[in-house]
Coordinates of C-alpha atoms in Angstrom, one line a residue:
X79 CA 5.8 5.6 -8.6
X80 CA 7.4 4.9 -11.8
X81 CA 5.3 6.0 -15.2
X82 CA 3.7 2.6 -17.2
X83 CA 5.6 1.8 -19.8
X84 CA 4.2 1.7 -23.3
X85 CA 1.7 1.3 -25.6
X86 CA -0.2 3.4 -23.2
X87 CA -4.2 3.8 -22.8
X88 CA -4.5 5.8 -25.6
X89 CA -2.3 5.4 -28.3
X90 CA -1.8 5.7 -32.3
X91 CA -0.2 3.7 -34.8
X92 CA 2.2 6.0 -36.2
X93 CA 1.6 7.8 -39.7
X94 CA 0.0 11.4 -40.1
X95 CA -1.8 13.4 -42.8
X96 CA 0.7 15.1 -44.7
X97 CA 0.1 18.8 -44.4
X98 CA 0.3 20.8 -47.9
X99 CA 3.0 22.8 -47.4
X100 CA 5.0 19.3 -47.0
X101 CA 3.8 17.6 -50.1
X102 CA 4.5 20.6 -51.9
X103 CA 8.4 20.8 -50.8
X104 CA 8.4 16.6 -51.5
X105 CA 7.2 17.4 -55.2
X106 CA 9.3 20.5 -55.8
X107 CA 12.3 18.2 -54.5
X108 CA 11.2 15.1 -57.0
X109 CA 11.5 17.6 -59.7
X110 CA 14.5 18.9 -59.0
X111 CA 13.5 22.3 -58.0
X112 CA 14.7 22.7 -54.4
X113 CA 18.0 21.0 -52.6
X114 CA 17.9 18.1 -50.5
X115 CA 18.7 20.7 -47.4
X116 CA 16.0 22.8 -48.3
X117 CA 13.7 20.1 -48.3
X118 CA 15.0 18.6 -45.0
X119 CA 14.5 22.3 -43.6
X120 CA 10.8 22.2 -44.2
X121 CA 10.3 18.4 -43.0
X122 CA 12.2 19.5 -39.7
X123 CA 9.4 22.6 -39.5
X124 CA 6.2 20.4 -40.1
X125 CA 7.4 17.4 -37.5
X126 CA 7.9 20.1 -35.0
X127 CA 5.0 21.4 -35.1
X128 CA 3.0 17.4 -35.8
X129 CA 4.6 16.8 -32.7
X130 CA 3.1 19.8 -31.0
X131 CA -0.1 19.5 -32.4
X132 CA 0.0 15.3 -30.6
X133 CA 1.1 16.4 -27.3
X134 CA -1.6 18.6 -27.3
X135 CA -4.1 16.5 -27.8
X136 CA -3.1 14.4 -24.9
X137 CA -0.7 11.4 -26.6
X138 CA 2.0 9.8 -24.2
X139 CA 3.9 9.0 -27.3
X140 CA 4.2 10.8 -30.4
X141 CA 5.5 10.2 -34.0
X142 CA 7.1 12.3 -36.8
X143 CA 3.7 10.7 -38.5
X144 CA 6.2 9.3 -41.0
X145 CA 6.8 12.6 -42.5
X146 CA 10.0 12.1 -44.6
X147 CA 8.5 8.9 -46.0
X148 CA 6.9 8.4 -49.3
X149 CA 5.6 4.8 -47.9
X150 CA 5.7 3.5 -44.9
X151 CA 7.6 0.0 -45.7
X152 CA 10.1 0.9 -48.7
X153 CA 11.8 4.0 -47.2
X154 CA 13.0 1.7 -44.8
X155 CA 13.3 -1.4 -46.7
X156 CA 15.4 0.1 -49.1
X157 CA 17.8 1.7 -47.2
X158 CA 19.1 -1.4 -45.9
X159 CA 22.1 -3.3 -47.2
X160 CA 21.3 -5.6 -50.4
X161 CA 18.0 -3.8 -50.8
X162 CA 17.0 -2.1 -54.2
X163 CA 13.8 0.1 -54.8
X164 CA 12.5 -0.7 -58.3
X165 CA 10.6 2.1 -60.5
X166 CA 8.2 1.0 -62.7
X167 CA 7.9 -2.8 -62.1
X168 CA 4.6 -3.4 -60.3
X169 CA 1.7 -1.4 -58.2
X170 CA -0.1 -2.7 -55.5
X171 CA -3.6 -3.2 -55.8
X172 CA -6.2 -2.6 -53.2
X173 CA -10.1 -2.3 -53.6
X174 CA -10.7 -0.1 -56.2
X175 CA -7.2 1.9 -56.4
X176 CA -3.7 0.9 -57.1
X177 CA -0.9 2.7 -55.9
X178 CA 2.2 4.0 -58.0
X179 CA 4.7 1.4 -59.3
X180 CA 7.0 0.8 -57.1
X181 CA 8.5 -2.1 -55.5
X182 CA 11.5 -3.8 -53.7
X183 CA 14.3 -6.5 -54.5
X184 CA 17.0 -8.3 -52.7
X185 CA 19.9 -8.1 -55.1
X186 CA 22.9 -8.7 -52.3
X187 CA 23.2 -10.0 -49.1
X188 CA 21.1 -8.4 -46.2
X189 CA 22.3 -6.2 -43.6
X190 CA 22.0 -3.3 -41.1
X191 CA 24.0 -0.3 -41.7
X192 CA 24.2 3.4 -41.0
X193 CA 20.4 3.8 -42.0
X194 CA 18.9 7.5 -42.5
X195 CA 16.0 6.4 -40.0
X196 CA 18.4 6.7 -36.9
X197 CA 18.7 10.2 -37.5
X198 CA 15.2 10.4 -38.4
X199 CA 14.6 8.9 -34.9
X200 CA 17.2 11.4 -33.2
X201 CA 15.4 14.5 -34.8
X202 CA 12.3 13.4 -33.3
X203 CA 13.7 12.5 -29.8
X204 CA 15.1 16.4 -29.5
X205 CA 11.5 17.9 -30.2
X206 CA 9.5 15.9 -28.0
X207 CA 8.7 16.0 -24.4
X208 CA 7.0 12.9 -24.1
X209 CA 7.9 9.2 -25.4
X210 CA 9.7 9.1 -29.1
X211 CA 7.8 6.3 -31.0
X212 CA 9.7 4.8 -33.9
X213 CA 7.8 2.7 -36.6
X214 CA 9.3 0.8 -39.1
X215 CA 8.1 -2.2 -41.4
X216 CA 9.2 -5.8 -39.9
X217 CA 11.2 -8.1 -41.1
X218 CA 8.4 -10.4 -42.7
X219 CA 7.4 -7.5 -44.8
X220 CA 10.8 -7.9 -46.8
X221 CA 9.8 -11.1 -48.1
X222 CA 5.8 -11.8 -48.0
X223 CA 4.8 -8.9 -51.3
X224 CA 7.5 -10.4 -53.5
X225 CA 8.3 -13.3 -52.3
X226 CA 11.0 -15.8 -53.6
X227 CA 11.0 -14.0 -57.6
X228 CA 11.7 -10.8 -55.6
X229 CA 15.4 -12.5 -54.0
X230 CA 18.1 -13.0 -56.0
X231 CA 18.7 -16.9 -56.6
X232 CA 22.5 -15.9 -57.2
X233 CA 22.7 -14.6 -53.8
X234 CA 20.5 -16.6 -51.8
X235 CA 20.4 -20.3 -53.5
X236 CA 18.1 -21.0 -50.2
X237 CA 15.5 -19.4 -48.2
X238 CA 16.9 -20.3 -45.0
X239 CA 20.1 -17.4 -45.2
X240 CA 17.6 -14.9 -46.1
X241 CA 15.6 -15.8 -43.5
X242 CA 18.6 -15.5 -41.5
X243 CA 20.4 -12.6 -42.5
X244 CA 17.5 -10.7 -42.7
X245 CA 16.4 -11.5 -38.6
X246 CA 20.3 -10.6 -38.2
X247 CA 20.0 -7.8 -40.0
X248 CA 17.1 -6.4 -37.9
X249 CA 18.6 -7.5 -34.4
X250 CA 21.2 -4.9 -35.4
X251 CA 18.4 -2.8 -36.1
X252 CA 16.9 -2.6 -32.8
X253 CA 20.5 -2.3 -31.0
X254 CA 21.0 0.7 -33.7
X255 CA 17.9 2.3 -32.1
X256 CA 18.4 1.9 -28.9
X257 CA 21.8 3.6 -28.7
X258 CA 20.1 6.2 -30.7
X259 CA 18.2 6.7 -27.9
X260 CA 14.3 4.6 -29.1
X261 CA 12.7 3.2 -26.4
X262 CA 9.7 2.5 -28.0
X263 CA 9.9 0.7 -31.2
X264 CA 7.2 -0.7 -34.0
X265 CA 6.9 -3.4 -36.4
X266 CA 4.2 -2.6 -38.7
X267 CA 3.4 -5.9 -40.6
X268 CA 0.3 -6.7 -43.1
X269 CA 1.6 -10.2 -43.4
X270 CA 0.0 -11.5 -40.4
X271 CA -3.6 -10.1 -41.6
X272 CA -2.9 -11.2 -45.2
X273 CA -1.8 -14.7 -43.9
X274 CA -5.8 -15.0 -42.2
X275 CA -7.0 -14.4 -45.6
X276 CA -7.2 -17.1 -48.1
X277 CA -7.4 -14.8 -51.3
X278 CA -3.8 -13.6 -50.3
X279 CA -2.5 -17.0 -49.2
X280 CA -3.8 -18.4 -52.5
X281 CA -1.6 -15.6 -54.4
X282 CA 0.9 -17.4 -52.3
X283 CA 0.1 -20.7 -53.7
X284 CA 0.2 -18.9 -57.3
X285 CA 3.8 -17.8 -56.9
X286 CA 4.5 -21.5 -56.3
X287 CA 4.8 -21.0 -52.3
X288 CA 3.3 -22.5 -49.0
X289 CA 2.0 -20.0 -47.1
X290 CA 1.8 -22.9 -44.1
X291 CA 5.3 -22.6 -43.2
X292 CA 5.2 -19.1 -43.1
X293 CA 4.1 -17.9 -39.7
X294 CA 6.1 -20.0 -37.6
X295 CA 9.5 -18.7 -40.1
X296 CA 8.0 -15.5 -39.7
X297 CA 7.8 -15.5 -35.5
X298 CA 11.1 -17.0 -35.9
X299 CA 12.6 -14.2 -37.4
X300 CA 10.8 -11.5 -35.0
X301 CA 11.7 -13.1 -32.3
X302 CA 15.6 -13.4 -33.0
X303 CA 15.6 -9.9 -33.7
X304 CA 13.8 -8.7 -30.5
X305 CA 15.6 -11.8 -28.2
X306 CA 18.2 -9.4 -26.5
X307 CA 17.1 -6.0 -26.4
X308 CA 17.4 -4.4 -23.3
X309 CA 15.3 -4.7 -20.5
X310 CA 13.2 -0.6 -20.9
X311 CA 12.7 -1.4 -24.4
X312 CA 9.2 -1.8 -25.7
X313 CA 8.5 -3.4 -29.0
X314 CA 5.0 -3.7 -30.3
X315 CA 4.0 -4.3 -33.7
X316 CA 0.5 -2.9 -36.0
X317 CA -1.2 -6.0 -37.5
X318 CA -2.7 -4.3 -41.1
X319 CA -4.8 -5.3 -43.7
X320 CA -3.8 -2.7 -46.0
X321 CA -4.0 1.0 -46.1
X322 CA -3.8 3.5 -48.7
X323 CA -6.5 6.5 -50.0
X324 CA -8.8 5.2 -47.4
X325 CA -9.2 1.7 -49.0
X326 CA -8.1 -2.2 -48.1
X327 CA -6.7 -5.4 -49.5
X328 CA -7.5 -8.6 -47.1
X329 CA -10.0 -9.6 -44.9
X330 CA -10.8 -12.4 -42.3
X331 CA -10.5 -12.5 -38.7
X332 CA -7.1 -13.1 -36.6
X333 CA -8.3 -17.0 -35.7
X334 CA -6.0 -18.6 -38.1
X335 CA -2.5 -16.9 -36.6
X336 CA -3.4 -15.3 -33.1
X337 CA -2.2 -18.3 -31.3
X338 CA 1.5 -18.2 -32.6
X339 CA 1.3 -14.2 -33.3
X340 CA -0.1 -13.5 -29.6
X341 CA 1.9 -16.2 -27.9
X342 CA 4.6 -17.1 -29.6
X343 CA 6.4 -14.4 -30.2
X344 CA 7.8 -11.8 -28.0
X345 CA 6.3 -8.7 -27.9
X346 CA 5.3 -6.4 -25.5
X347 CA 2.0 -5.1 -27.3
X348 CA -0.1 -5.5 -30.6
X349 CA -1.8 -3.3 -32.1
X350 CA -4.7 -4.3 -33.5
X351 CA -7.3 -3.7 -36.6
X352 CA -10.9 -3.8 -34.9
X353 CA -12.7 -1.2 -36.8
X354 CA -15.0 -3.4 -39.5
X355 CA -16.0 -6.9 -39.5
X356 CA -13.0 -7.7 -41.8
X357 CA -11.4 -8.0 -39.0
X358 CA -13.7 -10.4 -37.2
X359 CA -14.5 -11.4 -33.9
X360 CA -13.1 -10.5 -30.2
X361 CA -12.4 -14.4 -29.8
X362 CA -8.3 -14.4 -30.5
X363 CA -7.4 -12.7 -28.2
X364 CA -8.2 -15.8 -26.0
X365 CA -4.2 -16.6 -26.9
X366 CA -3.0 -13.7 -25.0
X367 CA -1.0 -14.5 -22.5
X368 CA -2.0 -13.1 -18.8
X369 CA 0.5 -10.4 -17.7
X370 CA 2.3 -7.6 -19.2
X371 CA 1.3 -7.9 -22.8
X372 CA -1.0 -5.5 -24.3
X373 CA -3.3 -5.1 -27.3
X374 CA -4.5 -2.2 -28.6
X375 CA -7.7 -2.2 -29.9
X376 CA -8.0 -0.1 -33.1
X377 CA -11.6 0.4 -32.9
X378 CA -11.7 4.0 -34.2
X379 CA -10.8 4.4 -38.5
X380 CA -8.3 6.4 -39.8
X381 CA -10.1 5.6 -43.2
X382 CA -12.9 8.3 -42.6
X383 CA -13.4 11.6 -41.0
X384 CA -16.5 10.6 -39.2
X385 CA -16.4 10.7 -35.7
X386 CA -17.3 7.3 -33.4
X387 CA -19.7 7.9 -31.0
X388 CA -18.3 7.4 -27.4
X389 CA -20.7 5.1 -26.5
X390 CA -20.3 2.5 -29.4
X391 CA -16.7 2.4 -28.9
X392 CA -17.1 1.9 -25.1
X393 CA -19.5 -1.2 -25.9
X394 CA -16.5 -2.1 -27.8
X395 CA -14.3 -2.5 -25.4
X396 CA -16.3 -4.2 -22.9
X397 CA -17.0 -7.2 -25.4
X398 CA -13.4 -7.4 -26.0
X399 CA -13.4 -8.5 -21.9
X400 CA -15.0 -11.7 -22.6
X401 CA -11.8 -13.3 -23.9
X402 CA -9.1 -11.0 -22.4
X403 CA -8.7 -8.8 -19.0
X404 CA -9.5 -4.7 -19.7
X405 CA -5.8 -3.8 -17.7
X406 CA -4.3 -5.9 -20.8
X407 CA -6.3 -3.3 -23.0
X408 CA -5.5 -0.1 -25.3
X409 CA -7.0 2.1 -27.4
X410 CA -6.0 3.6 -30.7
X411 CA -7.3 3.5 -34.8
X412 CA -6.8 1.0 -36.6
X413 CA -4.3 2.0 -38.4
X414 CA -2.1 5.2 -39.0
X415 CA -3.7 8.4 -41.1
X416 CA -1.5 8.1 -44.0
X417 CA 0.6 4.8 -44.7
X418 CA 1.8 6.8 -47.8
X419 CA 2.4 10.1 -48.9
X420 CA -1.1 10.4 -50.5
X421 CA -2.8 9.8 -47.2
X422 CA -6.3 9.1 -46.8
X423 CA -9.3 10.6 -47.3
X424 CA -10.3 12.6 -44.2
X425 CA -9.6 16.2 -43.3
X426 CA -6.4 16.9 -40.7
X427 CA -9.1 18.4 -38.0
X428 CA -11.0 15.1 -38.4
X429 CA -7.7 13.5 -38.0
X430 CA -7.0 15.2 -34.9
X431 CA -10.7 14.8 -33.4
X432 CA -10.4 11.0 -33.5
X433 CA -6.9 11.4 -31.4
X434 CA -8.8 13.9 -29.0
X435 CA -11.7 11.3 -28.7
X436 CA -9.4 8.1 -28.2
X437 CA -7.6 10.5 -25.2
X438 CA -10.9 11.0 -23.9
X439 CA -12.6 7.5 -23.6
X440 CA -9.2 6.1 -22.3
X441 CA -9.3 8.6 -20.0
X442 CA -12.8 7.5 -18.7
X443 CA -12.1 3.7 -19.3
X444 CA -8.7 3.4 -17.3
X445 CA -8.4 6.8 -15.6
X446 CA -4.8 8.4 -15.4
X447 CA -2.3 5.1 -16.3

């Protein structure tokens, strides 16, 4: 009988705790105190043994918890062609805490090229024995934080090219990681869960933007990138509302976009942010169509170390029947431990407890699939 293709029963988003001896070697490198290979040498030791630690605690697919990664949207972003990372310009602002000042802009024309991040993927692929699971931002991310003042006018007079070129741009992306060997691959995008929340779509307005138009240009841009990948590829994507030192930005349930997000675009799975009542209500997930499609229910935090009970998350699940069929269920957080280097604030045994505990109920809930 063949194996069920991901996101499997229990699952995770993607980004791990940073051990010390890693954020030391990042530092020493910052400062100019180690070489490049030196610090590649140590990143190579700690995702071995990350990856280890997750196939020990039962995980079908494992990460390199986004170890050679500062953040876990402008490594990539800025890697690819036309891309810039800017020091200094602005910091993100969640509640209570800002992070450092950093930032992206489009100052040529955008395109797919021999990114770093395939070989990331590679180096994870020969350590594992289970299913390599490769996250990176998507393409709405690229445009949503800065908007238009982030894109050059010179280079993109109109919004439609970029739009364009950047979909382009990631359908080469998902071909490049394929032949790299990726079989399972994940958009992580805060857009959607900052486009259900009408503080964030009013920053929009303030820029002097419609957010309206934005989902359906958003889904068209997914789903050109995604149209012709092969057959056993699985691409899923993380629906956040924010994530850094164990804090938040938007809030509001998934009513406004679940309809084109769940049915109108093609993934094969959605992982979703169920652990507060930021996130709302079960009732979306009415929109998903019956068959293959899966969502993952992130009912367990990765923004404290305190442990679910069993029984609560259970409950949990069984009200998320009422509007969608439990075989078209997962399990995972809600988001990953550490969307940037800084992580959040919970111990790495508490980490790996909450990964344990997601194995365990999903092994009671669904048995052995």
């Amino acid at each position: 009988m063949a194996k069920p293709p991901p996101p499997f029963r229990a699952d995770q988003v993607g980004s791990l705790l940073r051990p010390d001896e890693l954020k030391q070697a990042r530092a020493a490198r910052a400062e100019g105190r180690i070489t490049p290979e030196e610090l590649r040498a140590v990143e190579d030791r700690c995702i071995r043994e990350v990856v280890r630690r997750q196939e020990e605690v039962g995980l079908k697919a494992v990460t390199d918890g986004e170890y050679r990664r500062a953040w876990w949207h402008f490594d990539f972003l800025a890697q690819l062609d036309g891309v810039e990372l800017v020091q200094g310009e602005k910091a993100i602002q969640f509640h209570g805490v800002a992070t450092k000042a950093e930032s992206i802009a489009v100052t040529g024309k955008v395109d797919f090229g021999d990114h770093p991040m395939l070989q990331h993927f590679r180096f994870l692929k020969s350590v594992t024995n289970v299913v390599p699971k490769m996250t990176i931002p998507s393409p709405s991310v690229l445009h949503f934080r800065g908007g238009r003042e982030a894109i050059s006018r010179d280079v993109y007079p109109d919004m439609e090219s970029f739009y364009a070129d950047t979909a382009e741009a990631y359908r080469k992306a998902v071909r490049a990681f394929y032949d790299a060997g990726c079989r399972y691959l994940q958009f992580d995008d805060t857009v959607w869960a900052y486009l259900c929340s009408e503080k964030e779509r009013q920053s929009v307005r303030d820029r002097g933007e419609d957010p309206d138009p934005l989902p359906r240009i958003y889904a068209d841009m997914i789903n050109h990138a995604i149209a012709d990948r092969p057959d056993d590829m699985i691409v899923t994507t993380h629906v956040c509302r924010g994530n850094f030192r164990s804090s938040w930005i938007s809030e509001g349930g998934y009513e406004p976009v679940a309809e084109v997000l769940l049915s109108g675009i093609g993934y094969n799975g959605y992982f979703l942010e169920y652990d507060t009542d930021r996130a709302g209500g079960f009732e979306p997930l009415r929109f998903l169509p019956k068959g293959d499609k899966r969502v993952v229910l992130g009912l367990l935090t990765s923004k404290s170390g305190t442990l679910e009970k069993k029984d609560d998350i259970r409950r949990r699940i069984e009200e998320a029947t009422k509007f969608a069929p439990l075989e078209q269920f997962c399990l995972s957080p809600q988001c990953g431990f550490a969307s940037t280097e800084e992580g959040n604030i919970l111990a790495e045994q508490e980490q790996w407890q909450k990964l344990g505990l997601i194995v365990e109920i999903a092994r009671e809930v669904w048995g052995d699939d």
